[in-house]
Short mmCIF file of C-alpha atoms in Angstrom, two decimals:
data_model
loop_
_atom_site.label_atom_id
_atom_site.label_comp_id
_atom_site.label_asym_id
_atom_site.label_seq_id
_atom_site.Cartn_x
_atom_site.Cartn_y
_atom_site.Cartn_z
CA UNK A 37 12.25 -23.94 22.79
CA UNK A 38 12.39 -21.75 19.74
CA UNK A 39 14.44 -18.43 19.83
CA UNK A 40 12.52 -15.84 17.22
CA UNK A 41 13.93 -12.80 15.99
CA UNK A 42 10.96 -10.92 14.93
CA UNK A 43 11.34 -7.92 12.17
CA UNK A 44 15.35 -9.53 11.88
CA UNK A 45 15.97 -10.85 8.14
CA UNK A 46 17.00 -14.51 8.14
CA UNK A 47 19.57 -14.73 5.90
CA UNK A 48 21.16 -11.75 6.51
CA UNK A 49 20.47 -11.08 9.92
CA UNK A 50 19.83 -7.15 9.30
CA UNK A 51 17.40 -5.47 11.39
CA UNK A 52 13.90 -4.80 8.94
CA UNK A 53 12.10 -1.43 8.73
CA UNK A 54 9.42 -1.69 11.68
CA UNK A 55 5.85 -0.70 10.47
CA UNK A 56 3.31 1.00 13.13
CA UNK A 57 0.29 -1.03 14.40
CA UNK A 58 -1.70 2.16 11.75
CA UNK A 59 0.67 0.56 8.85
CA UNK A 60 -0.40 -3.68 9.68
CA UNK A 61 -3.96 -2.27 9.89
CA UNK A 62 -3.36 -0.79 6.27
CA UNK A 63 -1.49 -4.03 4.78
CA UNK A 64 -4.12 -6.02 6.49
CA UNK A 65 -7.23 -4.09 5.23
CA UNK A 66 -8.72 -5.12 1.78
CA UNK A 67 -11.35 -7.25 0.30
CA UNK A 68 -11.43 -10.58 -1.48
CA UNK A 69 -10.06 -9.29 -5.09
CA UNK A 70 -7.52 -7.15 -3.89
CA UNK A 71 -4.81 -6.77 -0.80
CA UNK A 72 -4.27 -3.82 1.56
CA UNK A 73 -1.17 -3.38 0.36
CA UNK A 74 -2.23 -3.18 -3.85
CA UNK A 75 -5.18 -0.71 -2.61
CA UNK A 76 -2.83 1.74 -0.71
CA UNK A 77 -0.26 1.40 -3.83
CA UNK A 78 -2.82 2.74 -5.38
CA UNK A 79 -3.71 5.59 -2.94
CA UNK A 80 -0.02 6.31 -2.43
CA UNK A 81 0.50 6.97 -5.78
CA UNK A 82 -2.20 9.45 -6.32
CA UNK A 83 -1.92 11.28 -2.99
CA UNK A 84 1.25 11.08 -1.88
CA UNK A 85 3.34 10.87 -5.45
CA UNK A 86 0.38 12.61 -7.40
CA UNK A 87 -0.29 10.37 -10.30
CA UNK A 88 -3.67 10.90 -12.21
CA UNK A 89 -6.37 8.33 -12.37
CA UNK A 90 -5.05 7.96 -16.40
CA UNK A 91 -1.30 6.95 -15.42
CA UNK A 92 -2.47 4.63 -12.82
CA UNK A 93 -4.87 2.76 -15.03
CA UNK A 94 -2.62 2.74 -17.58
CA UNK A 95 0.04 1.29 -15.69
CA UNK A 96 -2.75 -1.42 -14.43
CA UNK A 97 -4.24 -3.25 -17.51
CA UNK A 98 -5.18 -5.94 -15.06
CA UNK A 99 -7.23 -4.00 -13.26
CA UNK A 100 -10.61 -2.59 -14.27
CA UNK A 101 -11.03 1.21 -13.99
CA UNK A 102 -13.98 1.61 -12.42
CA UNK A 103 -12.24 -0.80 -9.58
CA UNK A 104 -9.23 2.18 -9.75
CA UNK A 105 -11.95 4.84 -9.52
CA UNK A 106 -13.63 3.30 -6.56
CA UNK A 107 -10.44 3.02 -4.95
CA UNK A 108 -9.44 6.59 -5.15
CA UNK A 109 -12.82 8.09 -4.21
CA UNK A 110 -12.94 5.74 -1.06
CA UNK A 111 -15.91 3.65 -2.78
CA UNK A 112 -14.46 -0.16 -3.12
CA UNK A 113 -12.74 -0.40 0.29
CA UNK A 114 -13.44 2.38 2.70
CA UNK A 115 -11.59 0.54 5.42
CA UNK A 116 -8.37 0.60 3.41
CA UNK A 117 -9.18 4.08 2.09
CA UNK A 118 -9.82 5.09 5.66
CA UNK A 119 -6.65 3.46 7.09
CA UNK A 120 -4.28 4.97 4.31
CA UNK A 121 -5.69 8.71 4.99
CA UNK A 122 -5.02 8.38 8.70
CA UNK A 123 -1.55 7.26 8.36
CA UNK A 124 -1.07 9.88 5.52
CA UNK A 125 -1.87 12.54 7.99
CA UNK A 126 -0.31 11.23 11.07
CA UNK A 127 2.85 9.03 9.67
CA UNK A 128 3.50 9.66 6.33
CA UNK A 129 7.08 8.28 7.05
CA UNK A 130 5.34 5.19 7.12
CA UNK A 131 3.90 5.16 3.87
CA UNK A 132 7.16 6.13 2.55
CA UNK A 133 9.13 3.20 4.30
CA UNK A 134 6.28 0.72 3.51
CA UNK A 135 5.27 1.94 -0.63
CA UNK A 136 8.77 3.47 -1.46
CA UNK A 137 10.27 0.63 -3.01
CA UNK A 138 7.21 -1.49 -3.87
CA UNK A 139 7.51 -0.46 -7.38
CA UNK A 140 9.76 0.54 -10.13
CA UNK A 141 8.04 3.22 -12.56
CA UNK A 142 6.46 1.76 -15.04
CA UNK A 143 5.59 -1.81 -13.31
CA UNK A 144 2.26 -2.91 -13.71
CA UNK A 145 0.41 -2.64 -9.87
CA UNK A 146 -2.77 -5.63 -9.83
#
């Protein structure tokens, strides 16, 4: 018999942030090119940190614009779009423990 220690790290042992069932629904939301968790980057950092459509795709060569424009009008994944605006009006802490340190400033996002 196996003894898990679910949200525990192993090699530490430290207890890991825990992320609401709203938060796996975001991470787990997407489409074939891109995860939930690189779409609601995305969204984070215009709604919550306020970063214009020009930062972001400048920061993401990778990534075409009009995929960054669809994202932040709701257009290439409403699911994920849907998802982040919920927990951005009902657990923003969330998006803060799960998006705050994703990225360093700078760091390409796709």
């Amino acid at each position: 018999m196996m003894n898990y220690k679910f949200n525990t790290w192993i090699q530490s042992g430290e207890q890991a942030k825990e992320i609401s069932s709203k938060g796996y629904e975001l991470l787990r939301a997407g489409n074939q090119s891109y995860s939930g968790q690189t779409i609601g980057y995305i969204l984070y950092c215009h709604y919550i940190k306020g970063a214009s459509f020009n930062v972001i795709n400048r920061e993401n060569k990778s990534m075409p614009a009009n995929i960054i424009k669809g994202i932040l009008t709701g257009t290439y994944s409403p699911k994920t779009f849907n998802a982040f605006m919920e927990l951005a009006e009902a657990e923003t802490e969330t998006l803060e423990g799960i998006y705050s340190d994703v990225k360093e400033e700078g760091e390409s996002i796709g």
